[in-house]
PDB file of C-alpha atoms and ligand atoms in Angstrom:
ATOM      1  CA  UNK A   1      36.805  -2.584 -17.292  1.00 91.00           C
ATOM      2  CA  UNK A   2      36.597  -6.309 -18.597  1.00 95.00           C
ATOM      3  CA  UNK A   3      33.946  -8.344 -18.185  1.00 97.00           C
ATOM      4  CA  UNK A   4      33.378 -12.101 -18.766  1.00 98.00           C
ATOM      5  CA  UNK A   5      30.280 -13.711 -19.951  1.00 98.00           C
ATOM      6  CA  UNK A   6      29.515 -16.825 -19.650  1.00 98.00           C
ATOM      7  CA  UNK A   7      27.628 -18.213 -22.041  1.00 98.00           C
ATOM      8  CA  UNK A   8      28.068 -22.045 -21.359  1.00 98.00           C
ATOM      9  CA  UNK A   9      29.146 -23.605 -18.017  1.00 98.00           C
ATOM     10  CA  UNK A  10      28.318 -27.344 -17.922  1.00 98.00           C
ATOM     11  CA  UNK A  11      30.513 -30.049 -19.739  1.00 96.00           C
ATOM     12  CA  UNK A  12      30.548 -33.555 -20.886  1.00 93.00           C
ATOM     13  CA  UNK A  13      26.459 -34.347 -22.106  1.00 93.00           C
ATOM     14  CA  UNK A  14      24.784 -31.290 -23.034  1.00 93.00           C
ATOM     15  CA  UNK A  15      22.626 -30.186 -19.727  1.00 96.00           C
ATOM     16  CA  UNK A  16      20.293 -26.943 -18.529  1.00 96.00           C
ATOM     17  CA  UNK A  17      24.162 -25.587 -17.971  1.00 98.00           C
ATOM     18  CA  UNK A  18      25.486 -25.641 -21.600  1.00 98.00           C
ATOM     19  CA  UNK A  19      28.410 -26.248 -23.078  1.00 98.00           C
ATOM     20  CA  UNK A  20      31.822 -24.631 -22.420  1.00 98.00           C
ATOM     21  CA  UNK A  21      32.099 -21.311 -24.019  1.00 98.00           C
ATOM     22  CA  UNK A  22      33.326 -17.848 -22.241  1.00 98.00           C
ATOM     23  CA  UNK A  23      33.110 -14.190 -23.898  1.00 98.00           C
ATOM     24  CA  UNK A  24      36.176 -11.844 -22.262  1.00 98.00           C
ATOM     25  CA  UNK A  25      34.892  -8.057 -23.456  1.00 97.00           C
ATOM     26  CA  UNK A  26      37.322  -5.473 -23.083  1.00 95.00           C
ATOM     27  CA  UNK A  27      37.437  -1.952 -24.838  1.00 92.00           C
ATOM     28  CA  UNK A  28      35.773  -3.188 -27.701  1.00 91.00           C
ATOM     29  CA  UNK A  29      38.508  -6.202 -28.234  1.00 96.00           C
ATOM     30  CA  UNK A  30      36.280  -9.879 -27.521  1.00 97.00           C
ATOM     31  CA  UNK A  31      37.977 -13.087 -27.514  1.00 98.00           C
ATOM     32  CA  UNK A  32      36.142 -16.322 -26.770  1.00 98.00           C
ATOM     33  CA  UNK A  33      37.696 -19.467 -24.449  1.00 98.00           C
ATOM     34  CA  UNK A  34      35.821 -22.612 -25.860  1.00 98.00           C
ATOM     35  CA  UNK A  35      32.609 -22.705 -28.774  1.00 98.00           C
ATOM     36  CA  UNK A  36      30.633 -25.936 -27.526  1.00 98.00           C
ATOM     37  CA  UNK A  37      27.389 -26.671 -29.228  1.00 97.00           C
ATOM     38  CA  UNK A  38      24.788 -23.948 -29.186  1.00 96.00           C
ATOM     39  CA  UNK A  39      27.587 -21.171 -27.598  1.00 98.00           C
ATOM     40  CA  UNK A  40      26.658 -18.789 -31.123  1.00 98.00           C
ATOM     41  CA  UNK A  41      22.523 -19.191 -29.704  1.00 97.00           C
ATOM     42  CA  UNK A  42      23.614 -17.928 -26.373  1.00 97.00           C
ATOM     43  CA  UNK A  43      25.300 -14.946 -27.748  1.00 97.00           C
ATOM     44  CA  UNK A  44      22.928 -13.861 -29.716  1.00 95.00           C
ATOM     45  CA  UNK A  45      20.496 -14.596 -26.973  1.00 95.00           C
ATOM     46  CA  UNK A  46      22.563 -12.136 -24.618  1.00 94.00           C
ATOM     47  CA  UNK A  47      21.864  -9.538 -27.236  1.00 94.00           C
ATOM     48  CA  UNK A  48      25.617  -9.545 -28.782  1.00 94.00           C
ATOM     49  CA  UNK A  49      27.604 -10.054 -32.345  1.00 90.00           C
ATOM     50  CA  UNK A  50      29.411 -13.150 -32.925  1.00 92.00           C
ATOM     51  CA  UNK A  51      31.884 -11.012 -34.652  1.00 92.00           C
ATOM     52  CA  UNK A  52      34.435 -11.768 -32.145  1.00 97.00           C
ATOM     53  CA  UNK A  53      38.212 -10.884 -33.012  1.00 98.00           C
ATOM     54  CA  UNK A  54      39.430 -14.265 -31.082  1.00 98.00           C
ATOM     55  CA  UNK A  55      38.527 -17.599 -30.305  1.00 98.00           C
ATOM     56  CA  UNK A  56      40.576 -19.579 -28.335  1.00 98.00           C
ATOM     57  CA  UNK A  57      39.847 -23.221 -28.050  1.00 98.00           C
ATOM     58  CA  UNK A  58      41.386 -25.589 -24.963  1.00 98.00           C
ATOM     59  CA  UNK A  59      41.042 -29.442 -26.887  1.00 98.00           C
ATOM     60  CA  UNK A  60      39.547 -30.966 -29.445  1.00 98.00           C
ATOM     61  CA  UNK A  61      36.740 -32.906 -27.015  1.00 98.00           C
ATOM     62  CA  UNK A  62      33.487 -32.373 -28.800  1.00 98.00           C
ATOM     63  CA  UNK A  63      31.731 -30.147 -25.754  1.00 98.00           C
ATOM     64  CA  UNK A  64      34.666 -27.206 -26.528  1.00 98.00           C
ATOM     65  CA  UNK A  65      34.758 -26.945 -30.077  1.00 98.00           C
ATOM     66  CA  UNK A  66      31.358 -28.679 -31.826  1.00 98.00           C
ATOM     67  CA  UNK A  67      29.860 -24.897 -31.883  1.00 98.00           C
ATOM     68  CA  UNK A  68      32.953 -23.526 -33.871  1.00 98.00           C
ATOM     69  CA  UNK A  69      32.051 -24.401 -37.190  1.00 98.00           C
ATOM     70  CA  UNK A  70      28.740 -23.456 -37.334  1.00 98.00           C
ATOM     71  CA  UNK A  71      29.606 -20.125 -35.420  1.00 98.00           C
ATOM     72  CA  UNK A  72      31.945 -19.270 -38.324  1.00 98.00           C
ATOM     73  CA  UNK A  73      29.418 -20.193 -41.222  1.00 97.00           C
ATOM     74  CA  UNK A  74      27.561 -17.763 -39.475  1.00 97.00           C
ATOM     75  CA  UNK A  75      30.013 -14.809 -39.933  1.00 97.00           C
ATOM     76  CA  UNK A  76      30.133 -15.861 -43.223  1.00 96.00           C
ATOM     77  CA  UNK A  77      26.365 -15.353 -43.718  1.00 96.00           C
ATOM     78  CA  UNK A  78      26.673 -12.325 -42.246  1.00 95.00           C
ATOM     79  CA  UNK A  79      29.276 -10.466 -44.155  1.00 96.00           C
ATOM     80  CA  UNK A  80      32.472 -10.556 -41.942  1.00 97.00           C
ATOM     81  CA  UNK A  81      35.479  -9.334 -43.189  1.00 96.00           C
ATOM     82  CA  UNK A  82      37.742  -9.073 -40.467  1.00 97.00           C
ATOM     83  CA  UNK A  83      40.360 -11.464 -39.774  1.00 98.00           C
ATOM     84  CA  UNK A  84      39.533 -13.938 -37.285  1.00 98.00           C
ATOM     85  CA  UNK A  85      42.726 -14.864 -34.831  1.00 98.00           C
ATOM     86  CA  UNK A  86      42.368 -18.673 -33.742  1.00 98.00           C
ATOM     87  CA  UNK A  87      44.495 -20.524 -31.346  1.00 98.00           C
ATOM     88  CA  UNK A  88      44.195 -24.189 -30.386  1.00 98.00           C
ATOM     89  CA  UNK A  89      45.231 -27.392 -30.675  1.00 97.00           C
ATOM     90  CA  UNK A  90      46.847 -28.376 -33.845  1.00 94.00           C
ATOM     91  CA  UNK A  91      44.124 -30.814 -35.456  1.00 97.00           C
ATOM     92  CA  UNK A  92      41.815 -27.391 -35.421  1.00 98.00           C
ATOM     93  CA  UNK A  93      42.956 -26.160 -38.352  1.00 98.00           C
ATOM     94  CA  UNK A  94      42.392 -29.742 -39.372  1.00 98.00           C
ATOM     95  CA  UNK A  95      39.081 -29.831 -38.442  1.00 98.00           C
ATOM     96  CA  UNK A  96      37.849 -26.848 -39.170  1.00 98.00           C
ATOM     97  CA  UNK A  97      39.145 -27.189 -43.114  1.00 97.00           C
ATOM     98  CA  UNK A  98      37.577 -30.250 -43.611  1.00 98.00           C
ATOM     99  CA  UNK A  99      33.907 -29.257 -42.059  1.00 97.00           C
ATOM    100  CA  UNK A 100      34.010 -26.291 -44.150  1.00 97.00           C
ATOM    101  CA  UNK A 101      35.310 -28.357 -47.376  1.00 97.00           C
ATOM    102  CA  UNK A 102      32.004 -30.825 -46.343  1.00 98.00           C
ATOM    103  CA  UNK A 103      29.557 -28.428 -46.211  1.00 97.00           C
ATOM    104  CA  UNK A 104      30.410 -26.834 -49.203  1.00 97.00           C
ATOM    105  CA  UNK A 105      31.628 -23.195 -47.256  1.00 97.00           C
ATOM    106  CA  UNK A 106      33.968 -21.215 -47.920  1.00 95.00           C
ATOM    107  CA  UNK A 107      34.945 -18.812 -45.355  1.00 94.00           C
ATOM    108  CA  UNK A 108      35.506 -15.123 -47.346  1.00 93.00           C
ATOM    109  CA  UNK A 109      37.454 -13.519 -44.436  1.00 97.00           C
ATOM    110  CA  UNK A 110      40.622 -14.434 -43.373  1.00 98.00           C
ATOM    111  CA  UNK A 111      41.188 -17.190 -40.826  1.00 98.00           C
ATOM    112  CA  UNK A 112      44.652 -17.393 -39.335  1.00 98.00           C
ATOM    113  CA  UNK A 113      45.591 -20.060 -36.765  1.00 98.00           C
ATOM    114  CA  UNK A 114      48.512 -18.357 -34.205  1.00 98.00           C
ATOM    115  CA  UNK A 115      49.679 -20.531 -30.900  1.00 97.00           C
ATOM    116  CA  UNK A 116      49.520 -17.001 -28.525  1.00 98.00           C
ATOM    117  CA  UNK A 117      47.964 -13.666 -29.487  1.00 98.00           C
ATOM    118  CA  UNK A 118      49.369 -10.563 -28.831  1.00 97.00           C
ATOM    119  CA  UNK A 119      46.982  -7.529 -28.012  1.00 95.00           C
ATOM    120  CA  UNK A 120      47.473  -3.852 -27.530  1.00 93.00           C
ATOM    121  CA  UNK A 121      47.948  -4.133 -24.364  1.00 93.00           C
ATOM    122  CA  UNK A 122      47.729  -7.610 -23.056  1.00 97.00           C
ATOM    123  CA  UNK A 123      48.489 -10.989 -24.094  1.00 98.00           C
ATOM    124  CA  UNK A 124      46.512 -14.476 -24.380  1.00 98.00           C
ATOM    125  CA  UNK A 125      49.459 -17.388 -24.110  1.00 98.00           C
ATOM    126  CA  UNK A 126      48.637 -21.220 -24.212  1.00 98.00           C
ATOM    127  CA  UNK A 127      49.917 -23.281 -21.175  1.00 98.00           C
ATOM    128  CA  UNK A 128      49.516 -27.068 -20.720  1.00 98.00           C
ATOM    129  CA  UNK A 129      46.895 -29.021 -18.944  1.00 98.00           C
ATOM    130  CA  UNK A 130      46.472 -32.291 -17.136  1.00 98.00           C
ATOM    131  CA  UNK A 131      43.090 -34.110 -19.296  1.00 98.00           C
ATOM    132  CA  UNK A 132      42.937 -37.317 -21.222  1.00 97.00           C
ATOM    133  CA  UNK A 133      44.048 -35.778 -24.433  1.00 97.00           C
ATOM    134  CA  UNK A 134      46.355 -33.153 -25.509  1.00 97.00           C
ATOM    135  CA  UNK A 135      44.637 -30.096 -24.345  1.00 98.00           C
ATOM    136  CA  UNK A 136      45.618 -26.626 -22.463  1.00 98.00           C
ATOM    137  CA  UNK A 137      44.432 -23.193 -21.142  1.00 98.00           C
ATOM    138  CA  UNK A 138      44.824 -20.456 -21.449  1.00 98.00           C
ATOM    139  CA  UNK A 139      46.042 -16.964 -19.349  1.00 98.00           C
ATOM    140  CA  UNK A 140      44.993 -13.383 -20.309  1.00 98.00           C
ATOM    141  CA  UNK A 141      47.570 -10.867 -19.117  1.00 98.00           C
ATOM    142  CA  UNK A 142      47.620  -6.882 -19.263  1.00 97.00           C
ATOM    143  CA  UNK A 143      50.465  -5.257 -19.087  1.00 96.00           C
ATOM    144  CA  UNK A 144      51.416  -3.025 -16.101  1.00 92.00           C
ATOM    145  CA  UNK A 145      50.418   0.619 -16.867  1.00 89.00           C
ATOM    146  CA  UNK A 146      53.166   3.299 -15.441  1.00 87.00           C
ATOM    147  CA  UNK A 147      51.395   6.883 -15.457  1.00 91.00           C
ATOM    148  CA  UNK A 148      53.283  10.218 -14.493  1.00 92.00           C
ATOM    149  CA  UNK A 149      51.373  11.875 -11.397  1.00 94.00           C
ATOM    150  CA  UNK A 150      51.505  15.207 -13.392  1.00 93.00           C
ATOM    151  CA  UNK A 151      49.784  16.913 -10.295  1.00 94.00           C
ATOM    152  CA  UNK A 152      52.804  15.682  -7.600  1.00 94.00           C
ATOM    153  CA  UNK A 153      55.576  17.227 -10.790  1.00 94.00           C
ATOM    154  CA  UNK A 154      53.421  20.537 -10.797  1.00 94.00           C
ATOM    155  CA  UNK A 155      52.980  20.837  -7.258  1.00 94.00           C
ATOM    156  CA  UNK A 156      56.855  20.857  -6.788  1.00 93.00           C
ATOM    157  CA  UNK A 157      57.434  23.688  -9.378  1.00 92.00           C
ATOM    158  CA  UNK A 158      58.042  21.036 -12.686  1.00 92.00           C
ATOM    159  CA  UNK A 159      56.359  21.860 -15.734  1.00 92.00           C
ATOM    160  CA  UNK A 160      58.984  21.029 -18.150  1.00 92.00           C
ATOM    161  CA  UNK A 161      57.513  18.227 -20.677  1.00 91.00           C
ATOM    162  CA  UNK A 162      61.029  17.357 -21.639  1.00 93.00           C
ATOM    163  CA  UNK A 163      61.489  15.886 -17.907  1.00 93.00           C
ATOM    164  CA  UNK A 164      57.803  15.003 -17.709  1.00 94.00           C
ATOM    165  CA  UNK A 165      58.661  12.553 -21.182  1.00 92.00           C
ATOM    166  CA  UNK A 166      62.167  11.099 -19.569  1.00 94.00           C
ATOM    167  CA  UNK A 167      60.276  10.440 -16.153  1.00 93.00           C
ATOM    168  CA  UNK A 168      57.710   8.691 -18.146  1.00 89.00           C
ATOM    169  CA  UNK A 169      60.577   6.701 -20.092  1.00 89.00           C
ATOM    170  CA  UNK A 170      61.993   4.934 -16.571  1.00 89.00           C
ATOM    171  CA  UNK A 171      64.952   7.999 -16.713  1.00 93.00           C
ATOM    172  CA  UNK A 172      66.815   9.432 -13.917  1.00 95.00           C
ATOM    173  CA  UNK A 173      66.622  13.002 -14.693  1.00 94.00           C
ATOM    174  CA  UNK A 174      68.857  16.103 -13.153  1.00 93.00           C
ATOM    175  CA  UNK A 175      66.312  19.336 -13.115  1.00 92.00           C
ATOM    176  CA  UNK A 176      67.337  22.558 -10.969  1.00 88.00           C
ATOM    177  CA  UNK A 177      69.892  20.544  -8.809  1.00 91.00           C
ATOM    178  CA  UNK A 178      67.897  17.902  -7.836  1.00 92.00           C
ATOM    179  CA  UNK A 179      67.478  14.891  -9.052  1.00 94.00           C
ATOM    180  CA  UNK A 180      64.191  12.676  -9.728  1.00 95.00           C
ATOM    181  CA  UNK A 181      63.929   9.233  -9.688  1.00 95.00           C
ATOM    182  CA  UNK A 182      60.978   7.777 -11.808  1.00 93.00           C
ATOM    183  CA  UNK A 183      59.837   5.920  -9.427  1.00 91.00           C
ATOM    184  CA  UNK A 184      58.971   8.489  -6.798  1.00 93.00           C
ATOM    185  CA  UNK A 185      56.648  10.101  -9.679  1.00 94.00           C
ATOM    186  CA  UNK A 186      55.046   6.915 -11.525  1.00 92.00           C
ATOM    187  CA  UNK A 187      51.729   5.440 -10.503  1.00 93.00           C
ATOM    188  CA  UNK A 188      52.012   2.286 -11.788  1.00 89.00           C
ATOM    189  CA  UNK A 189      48.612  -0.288 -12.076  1.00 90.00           C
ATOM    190  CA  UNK A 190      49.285  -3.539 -12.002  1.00 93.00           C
ATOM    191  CA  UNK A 191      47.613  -5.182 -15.007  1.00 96.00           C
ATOM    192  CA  UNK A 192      44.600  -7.888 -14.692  1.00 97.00           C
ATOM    193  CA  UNK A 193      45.434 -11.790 -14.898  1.00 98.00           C
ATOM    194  CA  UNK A 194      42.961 -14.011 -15.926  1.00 98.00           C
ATOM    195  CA  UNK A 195      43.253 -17.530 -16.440  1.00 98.00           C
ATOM    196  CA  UNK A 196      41.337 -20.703 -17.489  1.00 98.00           C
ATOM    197  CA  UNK A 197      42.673 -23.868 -17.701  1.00 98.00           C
ATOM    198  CA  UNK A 198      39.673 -25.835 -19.832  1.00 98.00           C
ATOM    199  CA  UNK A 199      39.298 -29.535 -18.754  1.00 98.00           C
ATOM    200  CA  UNK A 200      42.003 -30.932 -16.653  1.00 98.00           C
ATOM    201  CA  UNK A 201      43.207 -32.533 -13.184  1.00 97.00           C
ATOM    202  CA  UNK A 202      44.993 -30.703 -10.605  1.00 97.00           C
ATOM    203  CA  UNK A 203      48.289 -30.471 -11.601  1.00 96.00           C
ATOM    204  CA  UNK A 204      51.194 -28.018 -11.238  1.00 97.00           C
ATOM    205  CA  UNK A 205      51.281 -26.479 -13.998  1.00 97.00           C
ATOM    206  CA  UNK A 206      48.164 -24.628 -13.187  1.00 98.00           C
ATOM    207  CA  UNK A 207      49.380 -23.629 -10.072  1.00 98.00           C
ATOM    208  CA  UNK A 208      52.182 -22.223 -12.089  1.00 98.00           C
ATOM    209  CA  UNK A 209      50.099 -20.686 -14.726  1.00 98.00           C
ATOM    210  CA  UNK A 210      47.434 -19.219 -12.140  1.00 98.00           C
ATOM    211  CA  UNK A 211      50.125 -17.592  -9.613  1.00 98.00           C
ATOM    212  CA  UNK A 212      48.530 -14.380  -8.450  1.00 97.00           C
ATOM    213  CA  UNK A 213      45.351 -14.165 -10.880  1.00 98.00           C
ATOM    214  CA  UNK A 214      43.108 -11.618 -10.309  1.00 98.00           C
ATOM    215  CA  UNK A 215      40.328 -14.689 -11.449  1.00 98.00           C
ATOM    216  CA  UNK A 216      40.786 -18.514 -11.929  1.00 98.00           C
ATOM    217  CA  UNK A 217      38.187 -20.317 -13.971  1.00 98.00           C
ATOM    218  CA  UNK A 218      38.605 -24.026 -13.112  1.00 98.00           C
ATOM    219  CA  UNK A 219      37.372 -27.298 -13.920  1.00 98.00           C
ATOM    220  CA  UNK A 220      34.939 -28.021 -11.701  1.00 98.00           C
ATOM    221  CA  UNK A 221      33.303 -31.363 -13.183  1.00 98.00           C
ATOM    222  CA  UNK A 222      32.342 -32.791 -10.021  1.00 97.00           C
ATOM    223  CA  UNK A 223      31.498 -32.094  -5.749  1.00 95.00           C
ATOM    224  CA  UNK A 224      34.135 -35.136  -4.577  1.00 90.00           C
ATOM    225  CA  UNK A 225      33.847 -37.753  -7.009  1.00 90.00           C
ATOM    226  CA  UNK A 226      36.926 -40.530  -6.684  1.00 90.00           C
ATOM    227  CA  UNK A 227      36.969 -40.651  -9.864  1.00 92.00           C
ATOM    228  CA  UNK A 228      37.382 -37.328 -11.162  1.00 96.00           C
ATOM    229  CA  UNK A 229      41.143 -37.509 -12.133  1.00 96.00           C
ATOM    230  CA  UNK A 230      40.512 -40.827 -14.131  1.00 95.00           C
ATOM    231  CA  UNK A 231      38.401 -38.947 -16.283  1.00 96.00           C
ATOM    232  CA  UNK A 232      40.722 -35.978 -16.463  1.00 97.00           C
ATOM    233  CA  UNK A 233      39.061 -33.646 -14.387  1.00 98.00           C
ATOM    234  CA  UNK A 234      38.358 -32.069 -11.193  1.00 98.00           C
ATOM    235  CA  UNK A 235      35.913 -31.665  -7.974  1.00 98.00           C
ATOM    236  CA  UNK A 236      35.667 -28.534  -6.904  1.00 98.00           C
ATOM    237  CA  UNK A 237      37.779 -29.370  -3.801  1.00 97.00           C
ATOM    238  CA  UNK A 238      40.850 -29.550  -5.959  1.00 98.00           C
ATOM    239  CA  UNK A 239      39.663 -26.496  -7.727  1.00 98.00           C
ATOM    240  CA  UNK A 240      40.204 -24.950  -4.537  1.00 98.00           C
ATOM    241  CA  UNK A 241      43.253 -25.868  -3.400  1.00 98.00           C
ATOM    242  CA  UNK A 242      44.742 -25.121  -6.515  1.00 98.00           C
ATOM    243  CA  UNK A 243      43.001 -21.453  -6.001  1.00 98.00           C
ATOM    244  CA  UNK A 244      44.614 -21.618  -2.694  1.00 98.00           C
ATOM    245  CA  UNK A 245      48.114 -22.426  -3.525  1.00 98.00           C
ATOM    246  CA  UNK A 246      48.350 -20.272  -6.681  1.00 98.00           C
ATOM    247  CA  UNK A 247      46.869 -17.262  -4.322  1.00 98.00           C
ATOM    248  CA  UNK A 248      44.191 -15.789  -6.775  1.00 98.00           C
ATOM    249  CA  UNK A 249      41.674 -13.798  -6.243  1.00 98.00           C
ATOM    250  CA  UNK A 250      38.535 -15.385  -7.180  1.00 98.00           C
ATOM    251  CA  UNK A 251      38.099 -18.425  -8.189  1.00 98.00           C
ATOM    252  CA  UNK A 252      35.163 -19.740 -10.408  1.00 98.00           C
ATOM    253  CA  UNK A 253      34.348 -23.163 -10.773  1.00 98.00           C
ATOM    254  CA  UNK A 254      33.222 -24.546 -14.096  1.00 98.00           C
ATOM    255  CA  UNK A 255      32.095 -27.268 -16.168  1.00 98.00           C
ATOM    256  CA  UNK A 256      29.774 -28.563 -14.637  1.00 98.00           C
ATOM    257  CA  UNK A 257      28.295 -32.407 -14.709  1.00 97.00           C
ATOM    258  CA  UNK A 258      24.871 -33.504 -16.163  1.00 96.00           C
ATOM    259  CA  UNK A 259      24.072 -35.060 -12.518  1.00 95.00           C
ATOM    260  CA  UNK A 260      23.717 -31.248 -10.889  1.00 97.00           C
ATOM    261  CA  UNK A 261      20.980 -29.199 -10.988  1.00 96.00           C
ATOM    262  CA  UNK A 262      22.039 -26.891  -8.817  1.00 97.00           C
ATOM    263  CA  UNK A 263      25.349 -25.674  -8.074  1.00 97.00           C
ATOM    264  CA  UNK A 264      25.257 -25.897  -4.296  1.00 97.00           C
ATOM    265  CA  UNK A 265      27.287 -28.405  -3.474  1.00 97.00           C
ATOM    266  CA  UNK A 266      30.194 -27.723  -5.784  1.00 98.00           C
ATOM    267  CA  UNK A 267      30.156 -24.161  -3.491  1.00 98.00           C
ATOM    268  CA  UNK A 268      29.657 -26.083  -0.241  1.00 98.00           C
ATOM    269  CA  UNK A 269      33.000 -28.181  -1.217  1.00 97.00           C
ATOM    270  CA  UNK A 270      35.093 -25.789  -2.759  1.00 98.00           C
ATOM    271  CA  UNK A 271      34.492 -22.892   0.355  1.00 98.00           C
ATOM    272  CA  UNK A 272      35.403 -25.519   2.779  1.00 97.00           C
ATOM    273  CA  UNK A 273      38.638 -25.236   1.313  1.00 97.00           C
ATOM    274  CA  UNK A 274      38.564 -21.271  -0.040  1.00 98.00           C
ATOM    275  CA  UNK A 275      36.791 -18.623   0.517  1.00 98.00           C
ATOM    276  CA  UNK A 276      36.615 -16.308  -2.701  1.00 98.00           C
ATOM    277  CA  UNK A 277      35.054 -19.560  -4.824  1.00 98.00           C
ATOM    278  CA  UNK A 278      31.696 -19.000  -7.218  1.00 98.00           C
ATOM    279  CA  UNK A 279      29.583 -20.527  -9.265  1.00 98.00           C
ATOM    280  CA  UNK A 280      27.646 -19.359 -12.299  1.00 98.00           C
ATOM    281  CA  UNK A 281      24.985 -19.794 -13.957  1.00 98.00           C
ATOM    282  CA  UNK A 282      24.195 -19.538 -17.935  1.00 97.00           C
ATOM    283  CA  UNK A 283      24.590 -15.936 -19.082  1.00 98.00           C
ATOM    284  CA  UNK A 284      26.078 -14.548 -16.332  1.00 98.00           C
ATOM    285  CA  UNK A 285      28.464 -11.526 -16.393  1.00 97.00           C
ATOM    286  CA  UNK A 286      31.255 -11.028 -14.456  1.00 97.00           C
ATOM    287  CA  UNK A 287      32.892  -7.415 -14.240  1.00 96.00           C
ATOM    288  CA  UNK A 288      36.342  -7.891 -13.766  1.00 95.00           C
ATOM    289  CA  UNK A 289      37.451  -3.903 -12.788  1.00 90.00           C
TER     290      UNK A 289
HETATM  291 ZN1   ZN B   1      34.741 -30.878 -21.380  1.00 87.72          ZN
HETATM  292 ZN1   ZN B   2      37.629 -32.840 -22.389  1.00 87.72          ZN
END
């Protein structure tokens, strides 16, 4: 099971939403998309450790990435010795050197900056967005899992391992004159896709990057304001069409404006045009299973 907390979902001016920053939990592995101001309160206000093993940030706009410094002096204070795996935009590293270098901190874990992470058994890869300034999102892919139906094998008199292992492998295998395709003994899950694309316009690349996701998170800035794509982002209208053409599963809209204090009528626009949108609220957990 995976489950995403967010911890921030407004944008722009700080607001009752927060500031962009979303915890993705799964067996014991945590990455985080985004570390705006006050993102290392809310998780320890959820009751969690900031010793995350990724952060991935979308753009160097002040509202993603303001929290990340202070988030690491933290694990510094607090005795981290684990690597930390960060992947961003390339004035980051940049950034984050010369806070560090100002306020006199010296990180004593290693920090190493990597363009796509690699995980056990999933993968978090960078595509590009449609915003003012260079910026992109991110997708979070499993990979497929292929496990032998040991009880079909048994029930038709195969208990060799040996054939069990070559089924298992993707081999054709020849046993008492018969012979068994993998295929016809595999169960094979299809992996979770989960994607968020940061701040950006509607543009095809996300289609691209979204096609089939089990969840979309999506700019959402505004309701149906003309003026949205000047400013490099989206209403959730366009949030839902590009849920709509890229087929996923659920979408959730956010980033929210300052100007909303409720989330209403983001929904109201973005059902009109799908029907699996949501919104959320500070804190909120979704279970992804
Ligand atoms: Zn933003
Ligand atoms: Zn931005």
């Amino acid at each position: 099971m995976r489950k995403l907390i967010f911890l921030g979902v407004g944008g722009g001016a700080p607001s009752r939403w927060g500031l962009p920053g979303i915890l993705l939990i799964k067996d014991g592995f945590s990455a985080l998309f985004d570390c705006g101001e006050g993102t290392q309160l809310k998780i320890l206000e959820k009751g969690l450790g900031i010793n995350v093993d990724v952060v991935a940030i979308t753009h160097m706009h002040g509202d993603h990435v303001l929290g990340l410094p202070g988030m690491i002096q933290t694990m510094g204070l607090l005795g981290r010795q684990k690597e930390l795996i960060i992947l961003g935009p390339k004035e980051l590293k940049d950034f984050l050197e010369e806070s560090f270098s100002r306020t006199k901190f010296e990180p004593n874990f290693p920090i190493k900056f990597v363009d796509s992470y690699e995980g056990p058994d999933f993968r978090i890869v960078p595509f590009e967005t449609c915003h003012t300034v260079e910026s992109r999102g991110y997708v979070y892919e499993e990979r497929e899992r292929r496990n032998l139906d040991v009880e079909k094998l048994r029930a038709e008199g195969i208990w060799d391992y040996r054939v069990f292992r070559a089924l298992k492998e993707g081999k054709t295998v020849q046993y008492g004159g018969r012979t068994l395709i993998p295929e016809d003994y595999l169960i094979i899950t299809k992996g979770k896709k989960i994607v968020y694309t940061g701040d950006t316009r509607p543009c095809n690349n996300i289609i691209e990057a979204s096609k089939n996701a089990d969840v979309l998170i999506h700019d959402s800035t505004f309701d149906n304001n003309e003026e949205a794509h000047l400013y490099g982002h989206s209403n959730a209208s366009d949030a839902a069409e590009v849920a709509s053409k890229a087929g996923v599963g659920t979408l959730v809209l956010f980033h929210y404006s300052a100007r909303y204090t409720t989330t209403e009528p983001l929904l109201d626009e973005a059902l009109k045009r799908f029907p699996r949108a949501v919104t959320v609220e500070p804190l909120d957990t979704v279970f992804i299973r």
